[in-house]
CSV table of C-alpha atoms in Angstrom, one decimal:
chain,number,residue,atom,x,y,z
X,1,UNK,CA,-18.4,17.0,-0.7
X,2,UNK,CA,-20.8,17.5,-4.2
X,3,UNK,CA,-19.4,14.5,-6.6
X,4,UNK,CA,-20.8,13.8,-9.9
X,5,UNK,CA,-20.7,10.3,-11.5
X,6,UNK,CA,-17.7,11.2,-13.3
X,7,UNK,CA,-15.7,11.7,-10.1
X,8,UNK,CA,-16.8,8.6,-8.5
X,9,UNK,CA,-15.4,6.6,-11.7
X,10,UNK,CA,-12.0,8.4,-11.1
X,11,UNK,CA,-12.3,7.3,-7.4
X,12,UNK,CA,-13.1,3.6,-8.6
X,13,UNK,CA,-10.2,4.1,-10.6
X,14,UNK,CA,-7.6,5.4,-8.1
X,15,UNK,CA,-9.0,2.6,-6.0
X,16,UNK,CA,-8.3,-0.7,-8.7
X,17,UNK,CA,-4.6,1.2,-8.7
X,18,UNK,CA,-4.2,0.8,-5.4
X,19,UNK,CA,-6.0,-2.2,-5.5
X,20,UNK,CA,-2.8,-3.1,-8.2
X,21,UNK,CA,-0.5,-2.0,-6.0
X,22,UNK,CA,-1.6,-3.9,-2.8
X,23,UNK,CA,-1.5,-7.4,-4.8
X,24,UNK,CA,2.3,-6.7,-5.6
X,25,UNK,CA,4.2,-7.4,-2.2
X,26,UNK,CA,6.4,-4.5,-1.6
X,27,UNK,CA,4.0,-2.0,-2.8
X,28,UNK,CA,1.7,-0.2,-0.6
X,29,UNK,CA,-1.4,0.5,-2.1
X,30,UNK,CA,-1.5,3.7,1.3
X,31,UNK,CA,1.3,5.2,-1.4
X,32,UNK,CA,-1.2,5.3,-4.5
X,33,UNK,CA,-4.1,6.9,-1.8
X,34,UNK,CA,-1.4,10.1,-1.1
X,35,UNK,CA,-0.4,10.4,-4.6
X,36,UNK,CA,-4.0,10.2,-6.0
X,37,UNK,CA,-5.0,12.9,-3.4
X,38,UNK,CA,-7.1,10.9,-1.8
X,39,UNK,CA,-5.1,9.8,1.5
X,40,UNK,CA,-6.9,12.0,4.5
X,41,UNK,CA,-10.5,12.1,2.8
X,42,UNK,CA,-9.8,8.2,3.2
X,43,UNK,CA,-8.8,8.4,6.7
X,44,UNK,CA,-11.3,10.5,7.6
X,45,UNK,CA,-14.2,8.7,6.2
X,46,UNK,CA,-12.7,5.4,7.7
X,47,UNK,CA,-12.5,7.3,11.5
X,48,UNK,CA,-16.1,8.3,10.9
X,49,UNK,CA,-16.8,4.4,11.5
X,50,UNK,CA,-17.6,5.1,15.3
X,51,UNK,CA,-20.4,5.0,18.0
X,52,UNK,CA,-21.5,8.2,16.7
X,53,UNK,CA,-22.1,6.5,13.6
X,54,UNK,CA,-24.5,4.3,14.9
X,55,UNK,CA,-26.3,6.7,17.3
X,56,UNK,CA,-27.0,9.1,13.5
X,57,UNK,CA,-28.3,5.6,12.2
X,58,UNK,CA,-30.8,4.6,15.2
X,59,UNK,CA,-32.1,8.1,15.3
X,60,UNK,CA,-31.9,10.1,11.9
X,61,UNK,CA,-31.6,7.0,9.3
X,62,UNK,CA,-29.8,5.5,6.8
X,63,UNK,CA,-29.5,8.3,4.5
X,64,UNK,CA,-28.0,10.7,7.2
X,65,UNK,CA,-25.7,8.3,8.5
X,66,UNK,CA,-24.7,7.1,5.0
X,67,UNK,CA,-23.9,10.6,4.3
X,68,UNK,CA,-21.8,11.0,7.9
X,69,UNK,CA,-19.9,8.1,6.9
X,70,UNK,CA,-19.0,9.7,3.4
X,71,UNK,CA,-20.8,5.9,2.1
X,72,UNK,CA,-20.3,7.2,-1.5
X,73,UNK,CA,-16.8,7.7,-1.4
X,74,UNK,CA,-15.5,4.5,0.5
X,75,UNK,CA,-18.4,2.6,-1.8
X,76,UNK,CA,-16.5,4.0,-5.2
X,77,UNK,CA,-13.0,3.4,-3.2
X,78,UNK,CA,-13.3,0.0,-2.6
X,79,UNK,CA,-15.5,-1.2,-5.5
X,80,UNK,CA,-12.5,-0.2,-7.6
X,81,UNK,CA,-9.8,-1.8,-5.0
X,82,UNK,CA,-12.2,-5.2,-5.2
X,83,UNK,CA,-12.5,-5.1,-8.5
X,84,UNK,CA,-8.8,-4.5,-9.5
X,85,UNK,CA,-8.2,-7.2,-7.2
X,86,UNK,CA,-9.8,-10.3,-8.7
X,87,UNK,CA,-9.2,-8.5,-12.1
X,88,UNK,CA,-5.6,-8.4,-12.5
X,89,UNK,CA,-4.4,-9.8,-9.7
X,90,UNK,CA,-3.6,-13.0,-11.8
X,91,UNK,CA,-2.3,-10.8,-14.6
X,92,UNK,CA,0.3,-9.1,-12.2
X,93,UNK,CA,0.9,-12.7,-10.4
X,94,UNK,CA,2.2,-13.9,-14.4
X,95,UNK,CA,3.9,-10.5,-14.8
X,96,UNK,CA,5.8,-11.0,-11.1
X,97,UNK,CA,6.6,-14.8,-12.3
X,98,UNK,CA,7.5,-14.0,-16.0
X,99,UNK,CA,9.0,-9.8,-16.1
X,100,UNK,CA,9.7,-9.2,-12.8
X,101,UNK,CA,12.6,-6.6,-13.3
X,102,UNK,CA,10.0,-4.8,-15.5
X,103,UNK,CA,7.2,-5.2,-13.5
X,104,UNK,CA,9.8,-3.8,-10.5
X,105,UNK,CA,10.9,-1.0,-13.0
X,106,UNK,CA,7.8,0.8,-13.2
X,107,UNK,CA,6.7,0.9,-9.7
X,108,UNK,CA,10.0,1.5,-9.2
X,109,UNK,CA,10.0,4.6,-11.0
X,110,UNK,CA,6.5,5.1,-9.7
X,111,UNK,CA,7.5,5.5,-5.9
X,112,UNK,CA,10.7,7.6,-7.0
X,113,UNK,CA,8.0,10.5,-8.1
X,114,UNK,CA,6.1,10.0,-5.1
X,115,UNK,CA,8.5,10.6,-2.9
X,116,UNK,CA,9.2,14.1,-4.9
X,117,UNK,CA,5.2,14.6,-4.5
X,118,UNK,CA,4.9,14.0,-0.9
X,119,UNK,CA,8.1,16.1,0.3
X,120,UNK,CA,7.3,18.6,-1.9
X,121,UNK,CA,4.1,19.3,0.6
X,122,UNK,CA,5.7,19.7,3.4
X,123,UNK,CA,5.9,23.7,4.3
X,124,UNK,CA,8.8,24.1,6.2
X,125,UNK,CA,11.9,22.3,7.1
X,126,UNK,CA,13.6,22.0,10.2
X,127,UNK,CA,16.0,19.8,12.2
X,128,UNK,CA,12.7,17.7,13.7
X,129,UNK,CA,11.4,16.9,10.1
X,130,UNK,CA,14.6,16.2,8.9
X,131,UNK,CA,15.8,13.9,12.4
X,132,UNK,CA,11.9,12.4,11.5
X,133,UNK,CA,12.6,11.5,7.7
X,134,UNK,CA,15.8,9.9,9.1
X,135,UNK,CA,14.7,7.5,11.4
X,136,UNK,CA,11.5,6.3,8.7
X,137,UNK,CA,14.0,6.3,6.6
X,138,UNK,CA,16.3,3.3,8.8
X,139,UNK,CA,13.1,2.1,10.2
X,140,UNK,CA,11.4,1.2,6.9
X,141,UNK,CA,15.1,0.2,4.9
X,142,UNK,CA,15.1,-2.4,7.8
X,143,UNK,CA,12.4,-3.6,7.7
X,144,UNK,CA,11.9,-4.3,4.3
X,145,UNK,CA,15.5,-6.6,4.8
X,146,UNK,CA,14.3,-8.6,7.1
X,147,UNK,CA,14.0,-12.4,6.8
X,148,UNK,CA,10.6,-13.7,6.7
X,149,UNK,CA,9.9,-15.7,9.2
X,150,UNK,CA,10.2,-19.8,8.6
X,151,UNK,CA,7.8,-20.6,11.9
X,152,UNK,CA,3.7,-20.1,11.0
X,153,UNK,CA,0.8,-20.2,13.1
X,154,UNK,CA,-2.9,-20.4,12.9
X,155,UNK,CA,-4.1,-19.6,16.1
X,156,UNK,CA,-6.9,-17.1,16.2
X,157,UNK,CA,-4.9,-14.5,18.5
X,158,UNK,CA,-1.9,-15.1,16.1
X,159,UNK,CA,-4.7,-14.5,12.9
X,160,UNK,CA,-6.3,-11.7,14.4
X,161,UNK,CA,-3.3,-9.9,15.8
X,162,UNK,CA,-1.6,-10.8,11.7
X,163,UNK,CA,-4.5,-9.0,10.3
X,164,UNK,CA,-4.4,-5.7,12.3
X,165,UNK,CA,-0.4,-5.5,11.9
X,166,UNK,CA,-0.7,-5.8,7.7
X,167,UNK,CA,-3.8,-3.3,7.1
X,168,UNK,CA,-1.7,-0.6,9.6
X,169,UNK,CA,0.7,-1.1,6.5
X,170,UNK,CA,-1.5,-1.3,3.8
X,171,UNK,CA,-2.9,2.6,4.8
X,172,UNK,CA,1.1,3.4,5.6
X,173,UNK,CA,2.7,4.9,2.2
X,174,UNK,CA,5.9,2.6,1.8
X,175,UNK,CA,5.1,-0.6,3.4
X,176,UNK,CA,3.1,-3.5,1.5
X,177,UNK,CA,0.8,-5.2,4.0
X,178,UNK,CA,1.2,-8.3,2.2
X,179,UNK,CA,4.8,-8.2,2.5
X,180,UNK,CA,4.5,-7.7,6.3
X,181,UNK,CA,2.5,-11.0,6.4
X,182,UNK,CA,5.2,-12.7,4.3
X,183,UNK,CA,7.5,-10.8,7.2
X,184,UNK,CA,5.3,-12.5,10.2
X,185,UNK,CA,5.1,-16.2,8.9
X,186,UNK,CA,0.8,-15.2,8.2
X,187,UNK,CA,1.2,-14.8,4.6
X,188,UNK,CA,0.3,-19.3,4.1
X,189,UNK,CA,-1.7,-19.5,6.6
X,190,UNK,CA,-3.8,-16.7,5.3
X,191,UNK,CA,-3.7,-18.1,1.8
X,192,UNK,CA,-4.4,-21.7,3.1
X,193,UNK,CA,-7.5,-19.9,4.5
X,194,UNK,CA,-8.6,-18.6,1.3
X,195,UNK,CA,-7.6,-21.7,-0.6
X,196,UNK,CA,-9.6,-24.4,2.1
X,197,UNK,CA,-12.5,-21.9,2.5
X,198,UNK,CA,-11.5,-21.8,6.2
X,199,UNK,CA,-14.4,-19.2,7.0
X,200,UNK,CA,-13.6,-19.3,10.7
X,201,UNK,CA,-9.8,-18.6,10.4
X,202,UNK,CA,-10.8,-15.7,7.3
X,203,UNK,CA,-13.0,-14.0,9.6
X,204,UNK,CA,-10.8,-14.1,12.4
X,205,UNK,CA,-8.2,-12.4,10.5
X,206,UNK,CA,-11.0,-9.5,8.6
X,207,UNK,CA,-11.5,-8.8,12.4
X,208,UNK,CA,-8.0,-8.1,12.9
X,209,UNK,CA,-8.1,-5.8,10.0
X,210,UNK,CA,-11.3,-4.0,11.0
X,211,UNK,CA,-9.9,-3.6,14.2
X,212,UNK,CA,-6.3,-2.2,12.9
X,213,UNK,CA,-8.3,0.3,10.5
X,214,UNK,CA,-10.4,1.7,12.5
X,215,UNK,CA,-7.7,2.5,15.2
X,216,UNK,CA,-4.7,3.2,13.3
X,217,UNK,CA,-6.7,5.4,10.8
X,218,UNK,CA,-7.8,7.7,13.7
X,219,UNK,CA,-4.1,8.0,15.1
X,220,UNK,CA,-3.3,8.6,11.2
X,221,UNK,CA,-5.8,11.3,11.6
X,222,UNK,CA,-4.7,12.6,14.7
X,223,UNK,CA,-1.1,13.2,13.4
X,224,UNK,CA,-2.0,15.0,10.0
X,225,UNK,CA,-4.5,17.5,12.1
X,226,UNK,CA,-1.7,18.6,14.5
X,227,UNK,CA,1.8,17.1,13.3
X,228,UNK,CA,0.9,17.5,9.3
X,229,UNK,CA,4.6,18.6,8.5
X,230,UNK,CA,6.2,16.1,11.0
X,231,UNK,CA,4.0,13.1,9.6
X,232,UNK,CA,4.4,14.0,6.2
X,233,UNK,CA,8.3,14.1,6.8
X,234,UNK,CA,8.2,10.6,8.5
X,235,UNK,CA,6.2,8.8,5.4
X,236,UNK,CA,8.3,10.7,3.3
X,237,UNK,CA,11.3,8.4,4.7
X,238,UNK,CA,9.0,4.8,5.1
X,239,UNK,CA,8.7,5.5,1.1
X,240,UNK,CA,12.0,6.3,0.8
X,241,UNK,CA,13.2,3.0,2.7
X,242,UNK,CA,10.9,1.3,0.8
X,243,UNK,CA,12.7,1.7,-2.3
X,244,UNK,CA,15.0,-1.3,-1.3
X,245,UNK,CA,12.5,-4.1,-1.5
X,246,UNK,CA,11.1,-2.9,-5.0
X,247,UNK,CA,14.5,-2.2,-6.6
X,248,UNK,CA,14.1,-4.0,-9.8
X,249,UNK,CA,17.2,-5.8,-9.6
X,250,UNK,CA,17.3,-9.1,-7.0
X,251,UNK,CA,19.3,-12.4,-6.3
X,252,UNK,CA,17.1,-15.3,-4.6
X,253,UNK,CA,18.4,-16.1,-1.6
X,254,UNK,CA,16.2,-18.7,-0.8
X,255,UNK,CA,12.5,-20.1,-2.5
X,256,UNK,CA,9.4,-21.3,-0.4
X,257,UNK,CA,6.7,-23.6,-2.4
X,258,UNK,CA,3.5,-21.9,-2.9
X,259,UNK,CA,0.1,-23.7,-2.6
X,260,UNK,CA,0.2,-25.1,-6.2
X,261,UNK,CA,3.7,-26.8,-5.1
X,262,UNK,CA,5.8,-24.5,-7.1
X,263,UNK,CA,9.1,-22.7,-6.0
X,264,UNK,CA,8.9,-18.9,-5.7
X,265,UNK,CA,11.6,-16.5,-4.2
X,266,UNK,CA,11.4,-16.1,-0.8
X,267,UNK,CA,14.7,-13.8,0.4
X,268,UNK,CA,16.3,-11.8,-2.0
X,269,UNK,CA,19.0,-9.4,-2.1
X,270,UNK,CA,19.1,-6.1,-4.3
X,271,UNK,CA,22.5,-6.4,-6.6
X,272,UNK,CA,23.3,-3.8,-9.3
X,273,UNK,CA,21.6,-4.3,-12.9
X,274,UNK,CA,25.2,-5.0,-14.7
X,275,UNK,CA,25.3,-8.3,-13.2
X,276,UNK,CA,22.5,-9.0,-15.8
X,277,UNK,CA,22.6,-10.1,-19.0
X,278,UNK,CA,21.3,-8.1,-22.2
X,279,UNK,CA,21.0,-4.6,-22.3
X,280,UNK,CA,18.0,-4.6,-24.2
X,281,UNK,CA,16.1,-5.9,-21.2
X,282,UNK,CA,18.0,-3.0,-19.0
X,283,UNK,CA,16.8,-0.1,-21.7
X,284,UNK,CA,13.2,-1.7,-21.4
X,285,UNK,CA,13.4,-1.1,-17.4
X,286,UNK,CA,14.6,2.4,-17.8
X,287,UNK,CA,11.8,3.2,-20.1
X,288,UNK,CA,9.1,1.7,-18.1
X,289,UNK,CA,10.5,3.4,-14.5
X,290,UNK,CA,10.8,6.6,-16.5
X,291,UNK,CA,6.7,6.0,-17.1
X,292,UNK,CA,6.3,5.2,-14.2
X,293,UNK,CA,8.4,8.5,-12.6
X,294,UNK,CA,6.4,10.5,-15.0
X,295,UNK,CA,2.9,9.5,-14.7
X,296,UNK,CA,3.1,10.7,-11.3
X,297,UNK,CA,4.1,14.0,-12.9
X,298,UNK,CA,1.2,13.9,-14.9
X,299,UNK,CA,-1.0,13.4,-12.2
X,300,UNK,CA,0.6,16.1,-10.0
X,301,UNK,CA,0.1,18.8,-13.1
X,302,UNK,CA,-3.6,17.7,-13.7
X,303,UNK,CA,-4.5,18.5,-9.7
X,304,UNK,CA,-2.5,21.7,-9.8
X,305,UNK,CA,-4.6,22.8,-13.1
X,306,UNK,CA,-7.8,21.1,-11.6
């Protein structure tokens, strides 16, 4: 695929929004890929990390296996995912602490249209897809209500077994990976990791991840080149599911203490947006899920014109 430099800074683009995305737990930076247009082009060039890969390298050179590997693309991708990442990740860490129910309202409203955009590709309808969208639909609703879990580990099988669970979810539209560590007790031992420079531990778990990339991306694969409808029916309902743990609206449960010692939520419920106070706050959240809802719009219009 012929790219000019102008394309690759829309891909470095698309990727510090998913790169946004995947530092909000809830979000699923997999949902910005689909909606960007960019979801099997990322698959494929992930699957294309194989022992064929390295077989082009010893015998044709870099420049043919770069090109096999579609380097430019995942280069562009992930600069702009990296990037986005130590860029505003502290920004939407303040947002989170100080507007959460706005912060919630546009993605909020950002996932609505997305679910409109994927289901709108599938081509035809039948009892499977809709049986399909059902069960993702259950599956995903229960998951996201799930209590963490209070117990922690950090073994290396435990690490490495952490990371390859959350990056499936990360590349699955309507599951956060980080929330799944939150969900498996990895989430502070992952961060204590990071904080203590724990290299060992860190590259345990970026095994784990490299590992659950390279094999849940091929099944990923697998499924859109025979099952497209099907699979596009079944993410349709994980992002539909999803919609409970990023309802803007919640009541803390219960807090955990972070690694600076301060209290953060850590179970909520979703409750209804009267139980409130001030409207003016509840206009502001309508506004910003109706940008949200129609950025996505936007987006879809540009492709179709494109």
């Amino acid at each position: 695929m012929s790219r000019t430099t102008k394309n690759y800074l829309v891909l470095a683009l698309k990727g510090m929004a998913m790169g946004a995305a995947d530092v909000v737990p809830g979000v699923s930076g997999g949902t910005i890929a689909f909606i960007s247009g960019i979801y099997e082009e990322l698959l494929q060039s992930i699957s294309n990390i194989n022992i064929g890969l390295l077989k082009t390298l010893k015998k044709e050179g870099f420049a043919k296996a770069w090109k096999q590997l579609n380097g430019n693309f995942l280069l562009a991708l992930f600069s702009g995912i990296f990037i986005s990442i130590i860029s505003l990740a502290k920004m939407i860490s303040w947002l989170l602490e100080k507007h959460p129910i706005l912060l919630w309202s546009f993605f909020f409203g950002l996932v609505l249209a997305s679910i409109i955009y994927v289901g709108k590709q599938i081509n035809k309808w039948n009892i499977i897809t809709i049986i399909l969208m059902v069960i993702a639909v259950i599956s995903a609703y229960i998951i996201t209500s799930l209590p963490p879990l209070v117990s922690e580990s950090s073994s290396t099988l435990f690490l490495f077994l952490a990371g390859a669970i959350a990056i499936c979810a990360m590349i699955l539209p309507g599951i956060s990976g980080s929330f799944i560590l939150v969900l498996l007790g990895a989430y502070k031992p992952v961060l204590a990791a990071l904080t203590n420079k724990d290299f060992l531990s860190i590259g345990i778990f970026i095994l784990g991840c490299f590992t659950g990339l390279l094999t849940f991306s091929r099944i990923l694969k697998w499924l859109f080149a025979n099952y497209k409808n099907y699979t596009l029916a079944a993410l349709t309902g994980f992002i539909i599911g999803s919609l409970n743990k990023i309802w803007p609206w919640k009541k803390v449960l219960t807090y955990r203490t972070n690694s600076h010692g301060e209290q953060i939520p850590f179970n909520e419920l979703s409750v209804s947006p009267f139980s409130f106070q001030g409207e003016p706050l509840l206009l502001y959240a309508i506004i910003l899920a109706s940008i949200g809802f129609s950025l996505i719009l936007i987006l879809e219009k540009l492709a179709v014109k494109k």
